[in-house]
Amino acid sequence: MKIVACYKLVPEDRDINVNSDLTLDLSKATWKVGDYDLTAIEMAMRIGEAQEGAEVVLLTYGGDVVTDQKLKKGVYARGPQMGYAVRDNEAFCSDSFGTARVLAAAIDKIGDVDLVVCGEGSGDIYSQQVAPILATLMKRPVVNAVKEASAEGGQLTVKRDLEDAVEVATLPLPAVVSTTSEACKPRIPGMKDILAAGKKEQVVWEIGEVLSDQSALRKEVVNTLSPAQKERARTIFEGIDSLDSFVDALRKVM
Amino acid sequence: MIAMGKTDKALVVAESQAQIRELIAGAQGLAEKTAFYCWEKGIVAAGDERLQIEGDMPFVETFPSLIAYVEQERPSVILLGNSQNCRLLAGQLGALLGTAVLVDAQSLTIDGDFLVSSRMVYGGMANRTERVQLPGAVAVVAPAVFPAVEDTQQPVIVPVAYVPSAIKVTAVEEKVVESVNLAAAKTLVCVGRGFAEESELQLADDFARKVGGEIGCTRPISEGEGWMSSARYVGVSGLMLNPDIYFGLGISGQIQHMVGVNGARVVVAINKDPKAPIFEQCDLGLVATVQEALPAIVQNL
């Protein structure tokens, strides 16, 4: 059994600044792996570890950062045997359809993939659409909101965490799933795992090697603006000794 | 939102009557004709056509039938409710129509050949306006964007051929849902990293009881520590709150969190760090630890 776990490198949101015209400044942002994707990798590992001889490999799509050694180690240390990356300088303006198209082509190229596991949504844009789109492009069954999954006899059994119920369902392999954000706690890699991860193979494909025709319709971003913050009175009391004055002021605004 | 133009046919899909009524209202502003599929049974006397799939089955098992319907009928715009199942169907329809799906849409308008929506990105840090080409646009709509339609006219019943599903639901387990509606809270008490131990949350509980507030938290408290359910986390995509008074307790004031409470009439902050960004964005602040300040306030207020 071969399982592919997908992840996306996203800008660290703590490093994003708001410009005076309310546009975002991402230029100082470092990169990190999307939080939800670590959950997907962990679920892929757990399904794989329960199957003798199963192989878990990683797949990402992004700019030059996909080969950053420190980031690679941080992800590959979570257990998978090896991985693949599709490099594209235009990846940052891809939408969920475009990304799904690239991943579907890469999964085809990897070959013999029984299961694809994606996170709940990307850590930055969080559209939660890549898994169902890529599954449909590959003509494979798909479910989202998966909190538990196990494979047996060419079939996947999942528990889906829906709004008001947990649904148990089966789907035939090969298949695609996306997890919930709380499905499982990603393992914390030890120093040995991190050192070993540096030596794990990462196959890097340029976008042209995966998709010959990249002319998909794109969702156009008209603008991305931080909402203006209201002006506030900013009456600040310093220290616990000023508690009485604070409580007086609080009574007046309540 | 006022639609600037109209397209010919809309399809609306949702699990519940409550959702479908909002979406039909939205679709009627965007298209000349509205067909809908509501998984929940019961009368919905609105819209032009109601799709019906014979037999009782879980919502997810109706998807192949609905996808086949869309493949044949090609509605120019498809609106879906805000649920896990609808998001799953939306992606499959998007792939079929070759389009990226608009999600968490807080508004929808037609501008020329485009369906335009706005939504939050980067964890609520920014609003993004984006557009996709018509016909063949798919959008998952946030709750309460459109007012629900009343019963006015009986729709024509349109049978949809059943297509078997590869996904089979074998059991449905009850789930204990913590029902908390932060959006309805007049007074909101939010807890952040200033609380060092789960047991200290009692201080916030006592305080919330004193001021008659609902308790929320920042992302590290729910997703990091797991001390509160994600239903209480403020700053999650789509959750914009307009409480009368907001209390930020031990909260630094990261922008993703503060954007979610921008609509509050009064923002009150308690934090031990005088340099915490929340003091730049509050009406009233106290520089002190929550451990020291909260019991004293509960006693004196």
Coordinates of C-alpha atoms in Angstrom, one line a residue:
Chain A
M1 CA 0.0 0.0 0.0
K2 CA 1.3 3.4 -0.9
I3 CA 0.0 6.5 0.9
V4 CA 0.7 10.1 -0.1
A5 CA 0.5 12.8 2.5
C6 CA 0.2 16.4 1.1
Y7 CA 1.5 19.5 2.8
K8 CA 1.8 23.2 1.9
L9 CA 4.4 25.6 3.1
V10 CA 2.7 28.9 4.2
P11 CA 3.9 32.2 5.5
E12 CA 4.2 32.4 9.3
D13 CA 1.2 34.6 10.2
R14 CA 2.9 36.2 13.1
D15 CA 5.3 37.8 10.7
I16 CA 2.7 39.3 8.4
N17 CA 2.4 43.1 8.8
V18 CA -0.3 45.5 7.7
N19 CA 0.7 48.3 5.5
S20 CA -0.7 51.8 6.0
D21 CA -3.0 51.3 3.0
L22 CA -4.3 48.1 4.7
T23 CA -2.7 45.7 2.3
L24 CA -0.6 42.9 3.8
D25 CA 3.2 42.9 3.8
L26 CA 4.4 39.3 3.5
S27 CA 8.0 40.2 2.7
K28 CA 9.2 39.7 6.3
A29 CA 7.3 36.4 6.7
T30 CA 9.3 33.2 7.2
W31 CA 7.8 30.0 6.0
K32 CA 6.4 27.1 8.0
V33 CA 4.5 23.9 7.2
G34 CA 0.7 24.4 7.5
D35 CA -0.5 23.4 10.9
Y36 CA -3.3 21.2 9.6
D37 CA -1.0 19.4 7.3
L38 CA 1.0 17.9 10.2
T39 CA -2.2 16.3 11.3
A40 CA -2.6 14.8 7.8
I41 CA 0.9 13.4 7.8
E42 CA 0.3 11.9 11.3
M43 CA -2.9 10.2 10.1
A44 CA -1.1 8.9 7.0
M45 CA 1.6 7.5 9.2
R46 CA -0.9 5.8 11.5
I47 CA -2.8 4.2 8.6
G48 CA 0.5 3.1 7.1
E49 CA 2.0 1.7 10.3
A50 CA -1.1 -0.5 10.7
Q51 CA -0.4 -2.1 7.3
E52 CA 2.5 -4.4 6.8
G53 CA 4.9 -3.1 4.1
A54 CA 3.0 0.1 3.6
E55 CA 4.9 3.1 2.3
V56 CA 4.1 6.7 3.3
V57 CA 5.5 9.4 1.1
L58 CA 5.2 13.2 1.1
L59 CA 4.1 15.6 -1.6
T60 CA 4.2 19.4 -1.7
Y61 CA 3.7 22.1 -4.3
G62 CA 5.3 25.5 -4.0
G63 CA 8.1 28.0 -4.9
D64 CA 11.8 27.6 -4.3
V65 CA 11.1 27.2 -0.6
V66 CA 10.0 23.5 -1.2
T67 CA 13.7 22.4 -1.0
D68 CA 14.6 24.5 2.0
Q69 CA 16.6 22.0 4.1
K70 CA 15.4 23.1 7.5
L71 CA 11.7 23.0 6.5
K72 CA 12.2 19.7 4.7
K73 CA 13.8 18.1 7.8
G74 CA 10.9 19.4 10.0
V75 CA 8.4 17.6 7.8
Y76 CA 10.3 14.5 6.8
A77 CA 11.2 13.8 10.5
R78 CA 7.5 13.0 11.1
G79 CA 8.0 9.5 9.7
P80 CA 7.5 9.2 6.0
Q81 CA 10.1 7.3 4.0
M82 CA 10.7 9.9 1.3
G83 CA 8.9 12.5 -0.7
Y84 CA 8.3 14.6 -3.8
A85 CA 8.1 18.3 -4.4
V86 CA 6.7 20.2 -7.4
R87 CA 8.5 23.5 -7.8
D88 CA 6.8 26.4 -9.5
N89 CA 7.6 30.1 -9.1
E90 CA 3.9 30.9 -9.8
A91 CA 2.7 28.6 -7.1
F92 CA 1.9 31.4 -4.8
C93 CA -0.9 32.7 -7.1
S94 CA -2.4 29.2 -7.6
D95 CA -6.0 28.7 -6.5
S96 CA -7.5 25.5 -5.1
F97 CA -8.3 24.2 -8.6
G98 CA -4.9 24.9 -9.9
T99 CA -3.1 23.3 -6.9
A100 CA -5.4 20.2 -7.1
R101 CA -4.6 19.9 -10.8
V102 CA -0.8 20.0 -10.1
L103 CA -1.1 17.5 -7.2
A104 CA -3.3 15.1 -9.2
A105 CA -0.7 15.1 -12.0
A106 CA 2.1 14.5 -9.6
I107 CA 0.3 11.7 -7.9
D108 CA -0.2 10.1 -11.3
K109 CA 3.5 10.4 -11.9
I110 CA 4.4 8.9 -8.5
G111 CA 2.2 5.9 -9.6
D112 CA 0.4 3.1 -7.7
V113 CA -0.9 5.5 -5.0
D114 CA -3.7 3.8 -3.0
L115 CA -4.5 6.7 -0.6
V116 CA -4.0 10.5 -0.6
V117 CA -4.3 12.3 2.7
C118 CA -4.7 16.1 2.9
G119 CA -5.1 18.4 5.9
E120 CA -8.4 20.1 6.7
G121 CA -7.3 23.2 4.8
S122 CA -4.2 25.2 4.0
G123 CA -2.7 27.2 6.9
D124 CA -3.0 30.5 5.0
I125 CA -6.0 30.5 2.6
Y126 CA -7.9 27.6 4.2
S127 CA -10.4 26.9 1.3
Q128 CA -10.7 23.2 2.2
Q129 CA -11.2 22.4 -1.4
V130 CA -8.0 20.8 -2.7
A131 CA -8.8 17.2 -1.6
P132 CA -12.3 17.0 -3.2
I133 CA -11.1 18.7 -6.4
L134 CA -8.0 16.5 -6.9
A135 CA -10.0 13.3 -6.1
T136 CA -12.6 14.2 -8.7
L137 CA -9.9 15.1 -11.3
M138 CA -8.5 11.6 -10.6
K139 CA -11.9 10.0 -10.6
R140 CA -11.4 8.6 -7.0
P141 CA -13.9 8.6 -4.1
V142 CA -13.3 11.3 -1.5
V143 CA -14.5 12.3 2.0
N144 CA -13.5 15.2 4.2
A145 CA -13.7 15.8 8.0
V146 CA -12.0 12.4 8.7
K147 CA -11.0 12.0 12.3
E148 CA -10.1 8.3 12.2
A149 CA -9.3 6.0 9.3
S150 CA -8.2 2.4 8.8
A151 CA -7.5 0.4 5.6
E152 CA -8.4 -3.3 5.1
G153 CA -8.9 -5.4 2.1
G154 CA -8.9 -2.7 -0.5
Q155 CA -11.4 -0.6 1.5
L156 CA -11.0 2.4 3.8
T157 CA -13.2 2.8 6.8
V158 CA -13.5 6.4 8.2
K159 CA -15.1 8.3 11.0
R160 CA -16.2 11.7 9.8
D161 CA -16.7 14.5 12.3
L162 CA -19.7 16.3 11.0
E163 CA -21.5 19.3 12.7
D164 CA -24.0 17.3 14.7
A165 CA -23.0 13.6 14.3
V166 CA -20.1 11.3 13.7
E167 CA -20.6 9.3 10.5
V168 CA -18.9 6.0 9.9
A169 CA -18.5 5.3 6.2
T170 CA -16.6 3.0 3.9
L171 CA -15.0 3.8 0.5
P172 CA -13.1 1.7 -1.9
L173 CA -9.4 2.3 -2.5
P174 CA -7.8 4.0 -4.2
A175 CA -9.3 7.1 -2.5
V176 CA -8.6 10.6 -1.2
V177 CA -9.4 11.9 2.3
S178 CA -8.9 15.2 4.2
T179 CA -8.7 15.2 7.9
T180 CA -10.2 17.4 10.7
S181 CA -7.8 19.7 12.5
E182 CA -8.2 17.8 15.7
A183 CA -8.0 14.2 14.2
C184 CA -4.7 13.3 15.9
K185 CA -1.8 14.9 17.5
P186 CA 1.3 15.1 15.3
R187 CA 4.3 13.2 16.8
I188 CA 7.2 15.3 18.0
P189 CA 10.3 14.3 16.2
G190 CA 13.4 13.6 18.3
M191 CA 16.9 14.7 17.4
K192 CA 17.6 11.4 15.7
D193 CA 14.5 11.7 13.5
I194 CA 15.6 15.2 12.5
L195 CA 19.1 14.1 11.6
A196 CA 17.8 11.1 9.6
A197 CA 15.3 13.3 7.9
G198 CA 18.0 15.3 6.3
K199 CA 19.2 12.2 4.4
K200 CA 15.8 11.1 3.2
E201 CA 15.2 11.4 -0.5
Q202 CA 13.3 14.3 -1.9
V203 CA 12.5 14.1 -5.6
V204 CA 12.1 17.6 -7.1
W205 CA 10.1 18.1 -10.2
E206 CA 9.8 21.4 -12.1
I207 CA 6.2 22.3 -12.9
G208 CA 6.8 21.7 -16.6
E209 CA 7.8 18.1 -15.9
V210 CA 4.4 17.4 -14.2
L211 CA 1.9 19.5 -16.2
S212 CA 2.6 20.4 -19.8
D213 CA -0.5 22.6 -20.1
Q214 CA -0.7 25.1 -17.2
S215 CA -3.4 27.3 -18.7
A216 CA -6.2 26.7 -16.2
L217 CA -8.8 29.4 -15.5
R218 CA -7.8 31.1 -12.3
K219 CA -9.8 32.6 -9.5
E220 CA -8.9 36.2 -9.6
V221 CA -8.0 38.0 -6.4
V222 CA -9.4 41.5 -6.6
N223 CA -7.8 42.6 -3.4
T224 CA -6.7 41.5 0.1
L225 CA -7.2 44.1 2.8
S226 CA -7.0 44.1 6.5
P227 CA -10.1 45.6 8.0
A228 CA -9.6 49.0 9.5
Q229 CA -9.3 48.9 13.3
K230 CA -11.6 51.2 15.3
E231 CA -10.1 54.1 17.2
R232 CA -10.1 53.3 20.9
A233 CA -9.9 55.5 24.0
R234 CA -6.9 53.7 25.4
T235 CA -7.3 54.6 29.1
I236 CA -4.7 52.3 30.7
F237 CA -4.2 51.8 34.5
E238 CA -0.8 50.5 35.5
G239 CA -0.4 47.9 38.2
I240 CA -2.7 46.2 40.7
D241 CA -2.6 49.2 43.0
S242 CA -4.7 51.1 40.5
L243 CA -7.4 48.4 40.6
D244 CA -9.9 50.7 42.3
S245 CA -9.7 53.3 39.6
F246 CA -9.9 50.6 37.0
V247 CA -13.0 49.2 38.5
D248 CA -14.6 52.7 38.7
A249 CA -13.8 53.3 35.0
L250 CA -15.2 49.8 34.2
R251 CA -18.5 50.5 35.9
K252 CA -18.9 53.6 33.8
V253 CA -18.5 51.8 30.5
M254 CA -20.6 48.8 31.4
Chain B
M1 CA -25.7 43.0 -0.9
I2 CA -27.3 44.2 -4.1
A3 CA -26.6 42.1 -7.2
M4 CA -25.4 44.2 -10.1
G5 CA -26.6 41.7 -12.7
K6 CA -28.4 38.4 -13.0
T7 CA -27.5 35.1 -14.5
D8 CA -30.0 32.6 -15.9
K9 CA -30.2 29.6 -13.6
A10 CA -29.0 28.9 -10.1
L11 CA -28.8 25.6 -8.2
V12 CA -28.9 25.7 -4.4
V13 CA -27.9 22.7 -2.3
A14 CA -28.0 22.4 1.5
E15 CA -28.7 19.8 4.2
S16 CA -31.2 21.7 6.3
Q17 CA -34.3 23.9 5.7
A18 CA -32.8 26.7 7.6
Q19 CA -29.7 26.8 5.3
I20 CA -31.7 26.3 2.1
R21 CA -34.0 29.2 2.9
E22 CA -31.1 31.6 3.2
L23 CA -29.5 30.3 0.0
I24 CA -32.7 30.5 -2.0
A25 CA -32.9 34.1 -1.1
G26 CA -29.3 34.7 -2.2
A27 CA -29.9 32.8 -5.4
Q28 CA -33.0 34.8 -6.3
G29 CA -30.9 37.9 -6.2
L30 CA -28.3 36.3 -8.6
A31 CA -30.3 34.3 -11.1
E32 CA -33.7 34.4 -13.0
K33 CA -34.6 30.9 -12.0
T34 CA -33.7 28.8 -8.9
A35 CA -33.7 25.1 -8.5
F36 CA -32.8 23.6 -5.1
Y37 CA -32.0 20.3 -3.4
C38 CA -32.7 20.2 0.4
W39 CA -31.7 17.0 2.0
E40 CA -34.0 17.6 5.0
K41 CA -37.6 16.7 4.2
G42 CA -40.4 19.1 4.8
I43 CA -42.2 21.9 3.0
V44 CA -40.1 24.6 1.5
A45 CA -42.6 26.7 -0.6
A46 CA -40.0 28.9 -2.4
G47 CA -37.8 28.7 -5.5
D48 CA -38.8 27.5 -8.9
E49 CA -37.8 23.8 -8.8
R50 CA -37.2 21.3 -6.0
L51 CA -35.0 18.4 -6.9
Q52 CA -36.0 15.0 -5.5
I53 CA -34.0 11.8 -5.3
E54 CA -36.0 8.7 -4.6
G55 CA -35.3 6.9 -1.4
D56 CA -33.9 7.8 2.0
M57 CA -30.1 8.0 2.2
P58 CA -27.5 9.9 4.0
F59 CA -26.7 13.3 2.4
V60 CA -23.2 12.2 1.2
E61 CA -24.7 9.3 -0.8
T62 CA -26.8 11.7 -2.8
F63 CA -23.7 13.4 -4.3
P64 CA -23.2 11.2 -7.4
S65 CA -26.9 11.9 -8.3
L66 CA -26.5 15.6 -7.8
I67 CA -23.2 15.7 -9.7
A68 CA -24.8 13.9 -12.7
Y69 CA -27.7 16.4 -12.6
V70 CA -25.2 19.3 -12.7
E71 CA -23.3 17.7 -15.5
Q72 CA -26.4 17.6 -17.6
E73 CA -28.2 20.8 -16.6
R74 CA -25.1 23.1 -16.2
P75 CA -26.6 25.7 -13.9
S76 CA -24.7 28.9 -14.3
V77 CA -24.2 29.4 -10.5
I78 CA -24.3 26.9 -7.7
L79 CA -24.6 27.9 -4.0
L80 CA -24.0 25.5 -1.2
G81 CA -24.6 25.7 2.6
N82 CA -21.8 26.0 5.1
S83 CA -21.2 22.4 6.2
Q84 CA -18.6 19.7 5.9
N85 CA -20.7 17.8 3.5
C86 CA -21.5 20.8 1.3
R87 CA -17.8 21.7 1.2
L88 CA -17.1 18.2 0.0
L89 CA -19.7 18.4 -2.7
A90 CA -18.6 21.9 -3.7
G91 CA -15.0 20.7 -4.6
Q92 CA -16.4 17.8 -6.7
L93 CA -18.7 20.2 -8.6
G94 CA -15.8 22.7 -9.0
A95 CA -13.6 20.0 -10.5
L96 CA -16.4 19.0 -12.8
L97 CA -16.9 22.6 -14.0
G98 CA -13.2 23.4 -14.0
T99 CA -13.4 26.2 -11.5
A100 CA -12.0 27.0 -8.1
V101 CA -14.7 27.2 -5.5
L102 CA -15.5 30.4 -3.6
V103 CA -15.8 29.5 0.0
D104 CA -17.0 31.1 3.2
A105 CA -18.6 33.8 1.0
Q106 CA -19.6 36.8 3.2
S107 CA -21.2 38.5 0.2
L108 CA -22.0 37.5 -3.4
T109 CA -22.6 39.7 -6.4
I110 CA -22.5 39.4 -10.1
D111 CA -20.3 41.9 -11.9
G112 CA -20.4 41.4 -15.7
D113 CA -19.2 37.9 -16.4
F114 CA -18.0 37.3 -12.9
L115 CA -19.3 36.1 -9.6
V116 CA -17.6 38.2 -6.9
S117 CA -17.3 37.2 -3.2
S118 CA -15.5 38.4 -0.1
R119 CA -14.1 36.2 2.6
M120 CA -11.5 36.2 5.3
V121 CA -8.0 34.8 4.7
Y122 CA -4.8 34.4 6.8
G123 CA -6.9 33.4 9.9
G124 CA -9.1 36.5 9.8
M125 CA -6.2 38.9 9.3
A126 CA -7.6 40.2 6.0
N127 CA -10.7 40.3 3.9
R128 CA -10.2 39.1 0.4
T129 CA -12.4 40.0 -2.6
E130 CA -12.1 37.4 -5.3
R131 CA -14.0 36.5 -8.5
V132 CA -14.6 33.6 -10.8
Q133 CA -16.0 33.4 -14.3
L134 CA -19.6 32.8 -15.1
P135 CA -21.3 30.5 -16.1
G136 CA -20.2 27.6 -13.9
A137 CA -19.3 29.3 -10.6
V138 CA -19.6 27.4 -7.3
A139 CA -19.8 29.1 -3.9
V140 CA -20.1 27.9 -0.3
V141 CA -21.9 30.6 1.5
A142 CA -21.3 31.6 5.1
P143 CA -24.3 31.5 7.5
A144 CA -26.7 34.5 7.8
V145 CA -25.4 36.3 4.7
F146 CA -28.9 36.3 3.2
P147 CA -32.2 36.6 5.1
A148 CA -34.3 33.4 4.9
V149 CA -37.1 33.3 2.3
E150 CA -40.7 32.9 3.6
D151 CA -43.0 30.3 2.0
T152 CA -44.6 32.0 -1.0
Q153 CA -44.9 29.6 -4.0
Q154 CA -44.9 25.8 -4.4
P155 CA -41.9 24.8 -6.5
V156 CA -42.2 22.3 -9.3
I157 CA -40.9 18.9 -8.2
V158 CA -38.1 17.7 -10.5
P159 CA -37.1 14.0 -10.0
V160 CA -33.3 13.4 -10.2
A161 CA -32.1 10.0 -11.3
Y162 CA -30.3 8.0 -8.5
V163 CA -26.7 7.3 -9.2
P164 CA -25.1 4.8 -6.7
S165 CA -22.5 6.1 -4.4
A166 CA -19.0 4.5 -3.8
I167 CA -19.2 5.9 -0.3
K168 CA -21.5 4.0 2.0
V169 CA -22.5 5.3 5.4
T170 CA -22.6 2.3 7.8
A171 CA -23.4 4.0 11.1
V172 CA -24.2 7.4 12.5
E173 CA -23.1 8.1 16.0
E174 CA -24.6 10.8 18.2
K175 CA -22.2 13.5 19.0
V176 CA -22.1 15.6 22.1
V177 CA -22.1 19.1 20.7
E178 CA -21.2 22.0 22.9
S179 CA -23.7 24.6 21.9
V180 CA -22.2 28.0 22.3
N181 CA -23.1 31.0 20.2
L182 CA -20.4 33.5 20.7
A183 CA -21.9 35.7 17.9
A184 CA -25.0 36.2 20.1
A185 CA -23.1 37.1 23.3
K186 CA -23.6 40.7 24.5
T187 CA -20.6 40.4 26.8
L188 CA -17.6 38.3 25.7
V189 CA -14.8 37.2 28.0
C190 CA -11.8 35.9 26.1
V191 CA -9.0 34.0 27.6
G192 CA -5.4 33.9 26.3
R193 CA -1.9 32.7 27.2
G194 CA -1.9 34.8 30.4
F195 CA -3.5 31.7 32.0
A196 CA -0.7 29.3 32.8
E197 CA -2.7 26.3 34.0
E198 CA -6.1 24.9 33.0
S199 CA -7.2 25.1 36.6
E200 CA -6.8 28.9 36.5
L201 CA -9.6 29.1 34.0
Q202 CA -11.9 29.0 37.1
L203 CA -10.8 32.7 37.6
A204 CA -12.2 33.5 34.1
D205 CA -15.4 31.5 34.8
D206 CA -16.0 33.4 38.0
F207 CA -15.3 36.7 36.3
A208 CA -17.6 35.8 33.3
R209 CA -20.4 34.9 35.8
K210 CA -19.9 38.3 37.5
V211 CA -20.2 40.3 34.3
G212 CA -22.8 38.0 32.7
G213 CA -20.5 37.1 29.8
E214 CA -19.9 34.1 27.5
I215 CA -16.4 32.7 27.5
G216 CA -14.2 32.5 24.4
C217 CA -10.5 32.0 23.9
T218 CA -7.6 32.5 21.5
R219 CA -6.3 29.8 19.2
P220 CA -3.4 28.6 21.4
I221 CA -5.9 27.9 24.2
S222 CA -8.2 25.7 22.1
E223 CA -5.9 24.2 19.5
G224 CA -2.7 24.3 21.3
E225 CA -3.6 23.4 24.9
G226 CA -7.0 21.9 24.2
W227 CA -8.4 23.6 27.3
M228 CA -11.6 24.7 25.4
S229 CA -13.5 23.4 22.4
S230 CA -12.8 25.0 19.1
A231 CA -16.4 26.3 19.2
R232 CA -15.1 28.9 21.7
Y233 CA -12.1 30.1 19.6
V234 CA -12.3 33.7 18.4
G235 CA -10.4 34.5 15.3
V236 CA -11.4 31.4 13.3
S237 CA -12.1 32.2 9.7
G238 CA -15.6 33.6 9.3
L239 CA -16.3 34.4 13.0
M240 CA -16.9 38.1 13.3
L241 CA -18.2 39.2 16.6
N242 CA -20.1 42.4 17.6
P243 CA -20.4 42.2 21.4
D244 CA -21.3 45.2 23.5
I245 CA -18.3 44.6 25.7
Y246 CA -15.3 42.5 25.0
F247 CA -12.8 41.5 27.8
G248 CA -9.4 40.3 26.7
L249 CA -7.9 38.5 29.7
G250 CA -4.2 37.6 29.4
I251 CA -4.4 38.2 25.7
S252 CA -1.5 39.8 23.8
G253 CA -3.8 41.0 21.0
Q254 CA -2.5 39.3 17.9
I255 CA -4.2 40.8 14.9
Q256 CA -6.1 37.6 13.8
H257 CA -7.8 37.6 17.2
M258 CA -8.5 41.4 17.4
V259 CA -10.0 41.5 13.9
G260 CA -12.7 39.1 15.1
V261 CA -13.8 41.6 17.9
N262 CA -13.3 44.8 16.0
G263 CA -17.1 45.3 16.1
A264 CA -17.2 45.5 19.9
R265 CA -18.5 48.8 21.4
V266 CA -16.0 48.6 24.3
V267 CA -12.8 46.7 24.5
V268 CA -11.3 46.1 28.0
A269 CA -7.9 44.5 28.4
I270 CA -6.0 43.0 31.3
N271 CA -2.5 41.9 30.7
K272 CA 0.7 41.9 32.7
D273 CA 2.8 43.1 29.8
P274 CA 2.4 46.9 29.3
K275 CA 3.8 46.5 25.8
A276 CA 1.2 44.0 24.7
P277 CA -0.4 45.1 21.4
I278 CA -3.9 44.8 22.9
F279 CA -3.3 48.0 24.9
E280 CA -3.1 49.9 21.6
Q281 CA -6.6 48.7 20.7
C282 CA -8.5 48.9 23.9
D283 CA -10.8 51.5 25.5
L284 CA -9.8 50.5 29.0
G285 CA -6.8 48.6 30.2
L286 CA -5.2 47.3 33.4
V287 CA -1.6 46.3 33.5
A288 CA -1.6 43.3 35.9
T289 CA -1.6 39.5 36.0
V290 CA -5.0 37.9 35.5
Q291 CA -4.3 35.8 38.6
E292 CA -4.0 38.9 40.7
A293 CA -6.6 41.1 39.0
L294 CA -9.6 38.9 38.4
P295 CA -10.4 37.8 42.0
A296 CA -10.1 41.4 43.1
I297 CA -12.3 42.7 40.4
V298 CA -14.9 40.0 41.1
Q299 CA -14.9 41.2 44.7
N300 CA -15.1 44.9 44.0
L301 CA -17.2 45.3 40.9

